[in-house]
mmCIF file of C-alpha atoms in Angstrom:
data_model
loop_
_atom_site.group_PDB
_atom_site.id
_atom_site.type_symbol
_atom_site.label_atom_id
_atom_site.label_comp_id
_atom_site.label_asym_id
_atom_site.label_seq_id
_atom_site.Cartn_x
_atom_site.Cartn_y
_atom_site.Cartn_z
ATOM 1 C CA MET A 1 63.349 -0.685 20.342
ATOM 2 C CA LYS A 2 64.682 -1.201 23.843
ATOM 3 C CA VAL A 3 63.791 -4.055 26.120
ATOM 4 C CA THR A 4 64.195 -3.887 30.043
ATOM 5 C CA ILE A 5 65.153 -7.402 31.653
ATOM 6 C CA TYR A 6 63.824 -7.653 35.053
ATOM 7 C CA GLU A 7 66.380 -10.052 36.442
ATOM 8 C CA VAL A 8 64.801 -12.638 38.977
ATOM 9 C CA GLY A 9 67.637 -14.894 39.462
ATOM 10 C CA PRO A 10 68.766 -13.967 42.964
ATOM 11 C CA ARG A 11 65.254 -14.323 44.130
ATOM 12 C CA ASP A 12 63.104 -16.535 42.041
ATOM 13 C CA GLY A 13 65.935 -18.430 40.878
ATOM 14 C CA LEU A 14 67.535 -19.282 44.202
ATOM 15 C CA GLN A 15 64.317 -19.789 46.147
ATOM 16 C CA ASN A 16 63.664 -23.513 45.073
ATOM 17 C CA GLU A 17 67.323 -24.557 45.034
ATOM 18 C CA SER A 18 67.986 -27.379 47.637
ATOM 19 C CA VAL A 19 71.621 -26.203 48.260
ATOM 20 C CA THR A 20 71.837 -23.450 50.797
ATOM 21 C CA VAL A 21 73.649 -20.582 49.034
ATOM 22 C CA PRO A 22 76.003 -18.512 51.442
ATOM 23 C CA VAL A 23 74.906 -14.972 51.766
ATOM 24 C CA GLU A 24 78.328 -13.785 50.455
ATOM 25 C CA VAL A 25 77.695 -15.980 47.481
ATOM 26 C CA LYS A 26 74.450 -14.244 46.884
ATOM 27 C CA ARG A 27 75.985 -10.728 47.222
ATOM 28 C CA GLU A 28 78.694 -11.706 44.609
ATOM 29 C CA PHE A 29 76.027 -13.046 42.312
ATOM 30 C CA VAL A 30 74.079 -9.831 42.371
ATOM 31 C CA ARG A 31 77.227 -7.842 41.871
ATOM 32 C CA ARG A 32 78.211 -9.830 38.674
ATOM 33 C CA LEU A 33 74.678 -9.333 37.383
ATOM 34 C CA ALA A 34 74.919 -5.479 37.712
ATOM 35 C CA GLU A 35 78.473 -5.630 36.090
ATOM 36 C CA ALA A 36 77.004 -7.397 33.228
ATOM 37 C CA GLY A 37 74.709 -4.493 32.689
ATOM 38 C CA LEU A 38 71.503 -5.713 34.121
ATOM 39 C CA THR A 39 69.480 -2.589 35.622
ATOM 40 C CA THR A 40 66.902 -4.285 37.500
ATOM 41 C CA ILE A 41 67.815 -7.110 39.805
ATOM 42 C CA GLU A 42 65.356 -8.627 42.117
ATOM 43 C CA ALA A 43 67.655 -9.105 45.171
ATOM 44 C CA THR A 44 65.518 -11.269 47.559
ATOM 45 C CA SER A 45 62.200 -11.795 49.400
ATOM 46 C CA PHE A 46 60.985 -11.024 52.882
ATOM 47 C CA VAL A 47 58.842 -14.071 53.079
ATOM 48 C CA HIS A 48 58.676 -16.041 56.110
ATOM 49 C CA PRO A 49 61.859 -18.166 56.549
ATOM 50 C CA LYS A 50 59.692 -21.110 57.341
ATOM 51 C CA TRP A 51 58.283 -21.290 53.729
ATOM 52 C CA VAL A 52 61.443 -20.375 51.874
ATOM 53 C CA PRO A 53 64.546 -21.066 53.941
ATOM 54 C CA GLN A 54 66.949 -20.107 51.106
ATOM 55 C CA LEU A 55 65.922 -16.528 51.625
ATOM 56 C CA ALA A 56 66.058 -16.405 55.249
ATOM 57 C CA ASP A 57 69.035 -14.101 55.126
ATOM 58 C CA ALA A 58 67.211 -11.150 53.335
ATOM 59 C CA ALA A 59 67.909 -8.616 55.847
ATOM 60 C CA GLU A 60 71.716 -9.709 56.079
ATOM 61 C CA LEU A 61 72.129 -9.615 52.297
ATOM 62 C CA LEU A 62 70.653 -6.116 51.827
ATOM 63 C CA ALA A 63 72.575 -4.772 54.856
ATOM 64 C CA ASP A 64 76.037 -4.988 52.905
ATOM 65 C CA LEU A 65 74.678 -5.387 49.418
ATOM 66 C CA PRO A 66 76.802 -3.786 46.741
ATOM 67 C CA ARG A 67 74.652 -1.314 44.725
ATOM 68 C CA ALA A 68 75.787 -0.027 41.334
ATOM 69 C CA PRO A 69 74.648 3.330 40.233
ATOM 70 C CA GLY A 70 71.636 3.466 37.985
ATOM 71 C CA VAL A 71 70.535 -0.206 39.238
ATOM 72 C CA ARG A 72 67.330 -0.884 41.070
ATOM 73 C CA TYR A 73 67.230 -3.967 43.501
ATOM 74 C CA PRO A 74 63.591 -4.641 44.048
ATOM 75 C CA VAL A 75 62.531 -7.194 46.894
ATOM 76 C CA LEU A 76 59.244 -9.466 47.061
ATOM 77 C CA VAL A 77 57.094 -8.762 50.208
ATOM 78 C CA PRO A 78 54.199 -11.471 50.614
ATOM 79 C CA ASN A 79 52.078 -9.256 53.299
ATOM 80 C CA GLU A 80 52.259 -6.534 55.803
ATOM 81 C CA ARG A 81 54.630 -8.165 57.987
ATOM 82 C CA GLY A 82 57.013 -8.730 54.993
ATOM 83 C CA LEU A 83 56.669 -5.130 54.257
ATOM 84 C CA ASP A 84 57.634 -4.100 58.000
ATOM 85 C CA ARG A 85 60.634 -5.971 57.564
ATOM 86 C CA ALA A 86 61.644 -4.337 54.314
ATOM 87 C CA LEU A 87 60.892 -0.956 55.560
ATOM 88 C CA ASP A 88 62.965 -1.682 58.613
ATOM 89 C CA CYS A 89 65.873 -2.674 56.381
ATOM 90 C CA ALA A 90 65.393 0.376 54.256
ATOM 91 C CA LEU A 91 65.554 2.779 57.467
ATOM 92 C CA LYS A 92 68.798 0.909 58.699
ATOM 93 C CA HIS A 93 70.627 0.437 55.552
ATOM 94 C CA GLY A 94 68.662 2.351 52.622
ATOM 95 C CA GLY A 95 68.464 0.990 49.171
ATOM 96 C CA VAL A 96 64.899 -0.585 49.145
ATOM 97 C CA THR A 97 63.154 1.523 46.558
ATOM 98 C CA ASP A 98 61.020 -1.099 44.947
ATOM 99 C CA ILE A 99 58.953 -3.923 46.396
ATOM 100 C CA ALA A 100 56.749 -6.461 44.498
ATOM 101 C CA ILE A 101 53.642 -8.461 45.597
ATOM 102 C CA PHE A 102 52.650 -11.686 44.421
ATOM 103 C CA GLY A 103 49.027 -12.553 43.552
ATOM 104 C CA SER A 104 47.264 -15.561 42.016
ATOM 105 C CA ALA A 105 44.898 -15.755 39.149
ATOM 106 C CA THR A 106 43.330 -19.001 40.360
ATOM 107 C CA GLU A 107 41.489 -20.006 43.700
ATOM 108 C CA THR A 108 43.495 -23.038 44.487
ATOM 109 C CA PHE A 109 46.861 -21.545 44.073
ATOM 110 C CA ALA A 110 45.695 -18.435 46.174
ATOM 111 C CA GLN A 111 44.709 -20.833 48.894
ATOM 112 C CA ARG A 112 47.867 -23.088 48.786
ATOM 113 C CA ASN A 113 50.469 -20.286 48.114
ATOM 114 C CA LEU A 114 48.910 -17.443 49.975
ATOM 115 C CA ASN A 115 46.487 -19.078 52.493
ATOM 116 C CA ARG A 116 43.740 -16.774 51.233
ATOM 117 C CA THR A 117 40.740 -17.135 48.867
ATOM 118 C CA LEU A 118 40.948 -15.683 45.265
ATOM 119 C CA GLU A 119 38.746 -12.581 46.540
ATOM 120 C CA SER A 120 40.499 -12.063 49.975
ATOM 121 C CA GLN A 121 44.068 -11.858 48.533
ATOM 122 C CA PHE A 122 43.227 -8.247 47.513
ATOM 123 C CA GLU A 123 42.328 -7.445 51.178
ATOM 124 C CA MET A 124 45.907 -8.723 52.052
ATOM 125 C CA PHE A 125 47.453 -6.768 49.346
ATOM 126 C CA ALA A 126 45.640 -3.398 49.570
ATOM 127 C CA PRO A 127 47.266 -2.202 52.982
ATOM 128 C CA VAL A 128 50.784 -3.401 51.558
ATOM 129 C CA VAL A 129 50.552 -1.257 48.597
ATOM 130 C CA GLU A 130 49.070 1.759 50.187
ATOM 131 C CA ARG A 131 51.809 1.744 53.084
ATOM 132 C CA ALA A 132 54.455 1.316 50.399
ATOM 133 C CA LEU A 133 53.334 3.951 48.250
ATOM 134 C CA ALA A 134 53.155 6.384 51.385
ATOM 135 C CA ALA A 135 56.722 5.313 52.082
ATOM 136 C CA GLY A 136 57.867 6.420 48.646
ATOM 137 C CA LEU A 137 58.275 3.022 47.243
ATOM 138 C CA ARG A 138 57.408 1.658 43.774
ATOM 139 C CA VAL A 139 55.261 -1.453 43.710
ATOM 140 C CA ARG A 140 54.995 -4.025 41.196
ATOM 141 C CA ALA A 141 52.669 -6.881 41.065
ATOM 142 C CA TYR A 142 53.099 -10.486 39.899
ATOM 143 C CA VAL A 143 50.158 -12.756 39.060
ATOM 144 C CA SER A 144 50.812 -16.204 38.864
ATOM 145 C CA MET A 145 49.048 -19.128 37.034
ATOM 146 C CA CYS A 146 48.128 -17.002 34.026
ATOM 147 C CA PHE A 147 47.689 -19.746 31.605
ATOM 148 C CA ALA A 148 47.054 -22.799 33.598
ATOM 149 C CA ASP A 149 46.904 -24.060 37.195
ATOM 150 C CA PRO A 150 48.025 -27.818 38.065
ATOM 151 C CA TRP A 151 44.992 -28.255 40.023
ATOM 152 C CA GLU A 152 42.348 -26.443 38.128
ATOM 153 C CA GLY A 153 43.630 -26.948 34.430
ATOM 154 C CA PRO A 154 43.432 -24.040 31.760
ATOM 155 C CA VAL A 155 42.800 -20.636 33.122
ATOM 156 C CA ALA A 156 40.357 -18.290 31.112
ATOM 157 C CA PRO A 157 42.335 -14.946 29.881
ATOM 158 C CA GLU A 158 39.255 -13.095 31.106
ATOM 159 C CA GLN A 159 39.850 -14.216 34.589
ATOM 160 C CA VAL A 160 43.580 -13.397 34.485
ATOM 161 C CA ALA A 161 42.675 -9.953 33.303
ATOM 162 C CA ARG A 162 40.131 -9.290 36.137
ATOM 163 C CA VAL A 163 42.654 -10.189 38.730
ATOM 164 C CA GLY A 164 45.400 -8.198 37.081
ATOM 165 C CA ARG A 165 43.287 -5.281 36.560
ATOM 166 C CA ARG A 166 42.450 -5.377 40.285
ATOM 167 C CA LEU A 167 45.986 -5.616 41.179
ATOM 168 C CA LEU A 168 46.948 -2.417 39.158
ATOM 169 C CA ASP A 169 44.098 -0.619 40.504
ATOM 170 C CA LEU A 170 45.649 -0.743 44.006
ATOM 171 C CA GLY A 171 48.299 1.299 42.538
ATOM 172 C CA CYS A 172 51.057 -1.041 41.327
ATOM 173 C CA TYR A 173 52.916 0.452 38.440
ATOM 174 C CA GLU A 174 53.341 -2.717 36.584
ATOM 175 C CA LEU A 175 52.039 -6.231 36.427
ATOM 176 C CA SER A 176 54.231 -9.229 35.464
ATOM 177 C CA LEU A 177 52.112 -12.149 33.948
ATOM 178 C CA GLY A 178 53.488 -15.429 35.068
ATOM 179 C CA ASP A 179 53.239 -18.801 33.130
ATOM 180 C CA THR A 180 54.011 -20.581 36.396
ATOM 181 C CA ILE A 181 54.062 -24.174 35.095
ATOM 182 C CA GLY A 182 55.380 -23.249 31.737
ATOM 183 C CA VAL A 183 52.400 -24.546 29.442
ATOM 184 C CA GLY A 184 51.747 -21.324 27.467
ATOM 185 C CA THR A 185 52.199 -21.052 23.803
ATOM 186 C CA PRO A 186 52.211 -18.107 21.500
ATOM 187 C CA GLY A 187 48.581 -18.309 20.884
ATOM 188 C CA HIS A 188 47.811 -18.149 24.462
ATOM 189 C CA VAL A 189 49.920 -15.071 24.927
ATOM 190 C CA ASP A 190 48.087 -13.305 22.234
ATOM 191 C CA ALA A 191 44.781 -14.350 23.698
ATOM 192 C CA LEU A 192 45.820 -13.153 27.251
ATOM 193 C CA LEU A 193 47.052 -9.758 25.976
ATOM 194 C CA ASP A 194 43.768 -9.356 24.082
ATOM 195 C CA ALA A 195 41.771 -10.045 27.078
ATOM 196 C CA PHE A 196 43.904 -7.339 28.969
ATOM 197 C CA GLU A 197 43.392 -4.802 26.323
ATOM 198 C CA ASP A 198 39.653 -5.459 26.303
ATOM 199 C CA ALA A 199 39.646 -4.899 30.120
ATOM 200 C CA GLY A 200 41.103 -1.406 29.474
ATOM 201 C CA VAL A 201 44.837 -2.174 30.437
ATOM 202 C CA GLY A 202 47.379 -0.731 28.307
ATOM 203 C CA LEU A 203 50.178 -3.262 27.345
ATOM 204 C CA ASP A 204 52.550 -0.693 28.623
ATOM 205 C CA ARG A 205 51.581 -1.644 32.147
ATOM 206 C CA LEU A 206 52.544 -5.281 31.499
ATOM 207 C CA ALA A 207 55.685 -7.406 31.655
ATOM 208 C CA VAL A 208 55.909 -11.338 30.940
ATOM 209 C CA HIS A 209 57.443 -14.116 33.143
ATOM 210 C CA PHE A 210 57.712 -17.374 31.312
ATOM 211 C CA HIS A 211 58.973 -20.842 32.457
ATOM 212 C CA ASP A 212 60.401 -23.280 29.974
ATOM 213 C CA THR A 213 58.821 -26.393 30.962
ATOM 214 C CA TYR A 214 57.750 -27.235 27.192
ATOM 215 C CA GLY A 215 60.468 -25.134 25.620
ATOM 216 C CA GLN A 216 58.203 -22.332 24.712
ATOM 217 C CA ALA A 217 59.629 -19.480 26.786
ATOM 218 C CA LEU A 218 61.437 -17.778 23.978
ATOM 219 C CA ALA A 219 58.724 -18.179 21.630
ATOM 220 C CA ASN A 220 56.142 -16.792 24.023
ATOM 221 C CA THR A 221 58.628 -13.940 24.618
ATOM 222 C CA LEU A 222 58.743 -13.100 20.936
ATOM 223 C CA ALA A 223 54.956 -13.190 20.624
ATOM 224 C CA ALA A 224 54.798 -10.629 23.570
ATOM 225 C CA LEU A 225 57.386 -8.462 22.052
ATOM 226 C CA ARG A 226 55.692 -8.236 18.704
ATOM 227 C CA ARG A 227 52.526 -7.107 20.629
ATOM 228 C CA GLY A 228 54.529 -4.203 22.284
ATOM 229 C CA ILE A 229 55.597 -5.564 25.634
ATOM 230 C CA THR A 230 58.935 -4.157 26.577
ATOM 231 C CA VAL A 231 59.785 -5.757 30.017
ATOM 232 C CA VAL A 232 60.716 -9.415 30.203
ATOM 233 C CA ASP A 233 61.493 -11.439 33.384
ATOM 234 C CA ALA A 234 64.375 -13.680 33.313
ATOM 235 C CA SER A 235 66.717 -15.669 35.315
ATOM 236 C CA THR A 236 70.435 -15.942 34.688
ATOM 237 C CA GLY A 237 71.360 -19.582 34.016
ATOM 238 C CA GLY A 238 67.739 -20.546 33.680
ATOM 239 C CA ILE A 239 67.506 -21.452 37.496
ATOM 240 C CA GLY A 240 64.308 -21.349 39.401
ATOM 241 C CA GLY A 241 60.955 -22.683 39.861
ATOM 242 C CA CYS A 242 58.234 -22.463 42.390
ATOM 243 C CA PRO A 243 57.991 -24.057 45.717
ATOM 244 C CA TYR A 244 54.265 -24.244 45.711
ATOM 245 C CA ALA A 245 53.768 -25.615 42.305
ATOM 246 C CA LYS A 246 55.929 -28.867 41.807
ATOM 247 C CA SER A 247 55.461 -28.965 38.126
ATOM 248 C CA ALA A 248 57.131 -25.603 37.646
ATOM 249 C CA THR A 249 60.596 -25.826 36.025
ATOM 250 C CA GLY A 250 63.205 -23.261 35.443
ATOM 251 C CA ASN A 251 62.684 -19.619 34.269
ATOM 252 C CA LEU A 252 63.679 -18.292 30.952
ATOM 253 C CA ALA A 253 67.387 -18.089 30.937
ATOM 254 C CA THR A 254 68.691 -14.550 30.756
ATOM 255 C CA GLU A 255 71.365 -15.494 28.456
ATOM 256 C CA ASP A 256 69.119 -17.172 26.092
ATOM 257 C CA LEU A 257 66.793 -13.975 26.001
ATOM 258 C CA VAL A 258 69.830 -11.685 25.354
ATOM 259 C CA TRP A 259 71.125 -13.711 22.514
ATOM 260 C CA MET A 260 67.767 -13.579 20.825
ATOM 261 C CA LEU A 261 67.427 -9.871 21.544
ATOM 262 C CA ASP A 262 70.880 -9.170 20.358
ATOM 263 C CA GLY A 263 70.045 -11.066 17.086
ATOM 264 C CA LEU A 264 66.846 -8.835 16.652
ATOM 265 C CA GLY A 265 69.006 -5.771 16.939
ATOM 266 C CA VAL A 266 66.979 -5.044 20.411
ATOM 267 C CA GLU A 267 69.013 -2.849 22.936
ATOM 268 C CA THR A 268 69.253 -4.437 26.502
ATOM 269 C CA GLY A 269 72.673 -3.186 27.556
ATOM 270 C CA VAL A 270 73.649 -6.673 28.673
ATOM 271 C CA ASP A 271 76.860 -8.570 27.959
ATOM 272 C CA VAL A 272 75.809 -12.122 27.343
ATOM 273 C CA ARG A 273 79.187 -13.489 27.595
ATOM 274 C CA SER A 274 79.635 -11.954 30.983
ATOM 275 C CA LEU A 275 76.363 -13.462 32.062
ATOM 276 C CA ALA A 276 77.479 -16.833 30.867
ATOM 277 C CA VAL A 277 80.711 -16.654 33.017
ATOM 278 C CA THR A 278 78.419 -15.974 36.108
ATOM 279 C CA SER A 279 76.205 -18.845 35.112
ATOM 280 C CA LEU A 280 79.022 -21.371 34.936
ATOM 281 C CA TRP A 281 80.463 -19.994 38.347
ATOM 282 C CA LEU A 282 77.077 -20.259 39.911
ATOM 283 C CA ALA A 283 76.445 -23.768 38.434
ATOM 284 C CA ASP A 284 79.635 -25.036 40.045
ATOM 285 C CA ILE A 285 78.370 -23.795 43.333
ATOM 286 C CA LEU A 286 75.223 -25.362 42.903
ATOM 287 C CA GLY A 287 76.684 -28.698 41.784
ATOM 288 C CA ARG A 288 74.789 -28.976 38.301
ATOM 289 C CA PRO A 289 75.032 -27.813 34.916
ATOM 290 C CA SER A 290 73.083 -24.689 33.669
ATOM 291 C CA PRO A 291 70.161 -25.431 31.825
ATOM 292 C CA SER A 292 70.657 -22.454 29.483
ATOM 293 C CA ARG A 293 71.369 -23.424 25.944
ATOM 294 C CA VAL A 294 73.349 -20.402 25.369
ATOM 295 C CA VAL A 295 75.517 -20.990 28.413
ATOM 296 C CA GLN A 296 76.158 -24.643 27.323
ATOM 297 C CA ALA A 297 77.274 -23.403 23.966
ATOM 298 C CA LEU A 298 79.383 -20.383 25.209
ATOM 299 C CA ALA A 299 81.015 -22.624 27.722
ATOM 300 C CA LYS A 300 83.224 -24.124 25.096
ATOM 301 C CA GLU A 301 85.019 -20.856 24.390
ATOM 302 C CA LEU A 302 84.869 -18.957 27.626
#
């Protein structure tokens, strides 16, 4: 079995950091991730700088980003204006081959995060996906609040499957299921995947994205892997959160994921010690220790 790790550290990981990270540090971070063996690295987002100031340098970052052979560098685009900026960057500098859109499974989060209703979000995404596909880009979709919403409470798996199916039907090649506030358990994972299968969505179209608020991210990942999921989102050092959901804590740490997968004999192509060195380097810049348990353990010998 082979698992693809979709590294979100440079985007989802850094977006909620209070310390402004210089663009040259971001470039070095991305370079180190590729050197460690990661082949999909979400580099940045073309969200409006007002909402996520940390990623205001997206165009500058991509203009001089070191790109390793065989590595993809997706960028998040929130709407058509974000797509315009991504396409302009691709025209000037090349290298933008993949984008991602970010939807919501709940009404409240759609309004707070997208300034749209649950229904009208699809009207916003449809032209983004259509234009991106016409430009030869691959499009991935995230759907957030797949297990629970801090305002609405538990979310029915069938509701998530309906939203996810519609995002896939727009033309997205893959859907990442986000436990945005980290409350899911392995039982919830099974129920959610059952709902997608009942909706006619093959599990080969799905990825998982867990936050570790209650310490369940690895257990949830293992549950998904046992169902046949082969794409897992993770953030080196476990950094990240969600600026629009204050109860969201850090992402599943890439090092913790790789350690578990190595122990299972699952191929990833990623060097966990190289990642740990990078996490220690970044933690020093951010001014706080890495929350990754594997990084903490390996720090004693690195």
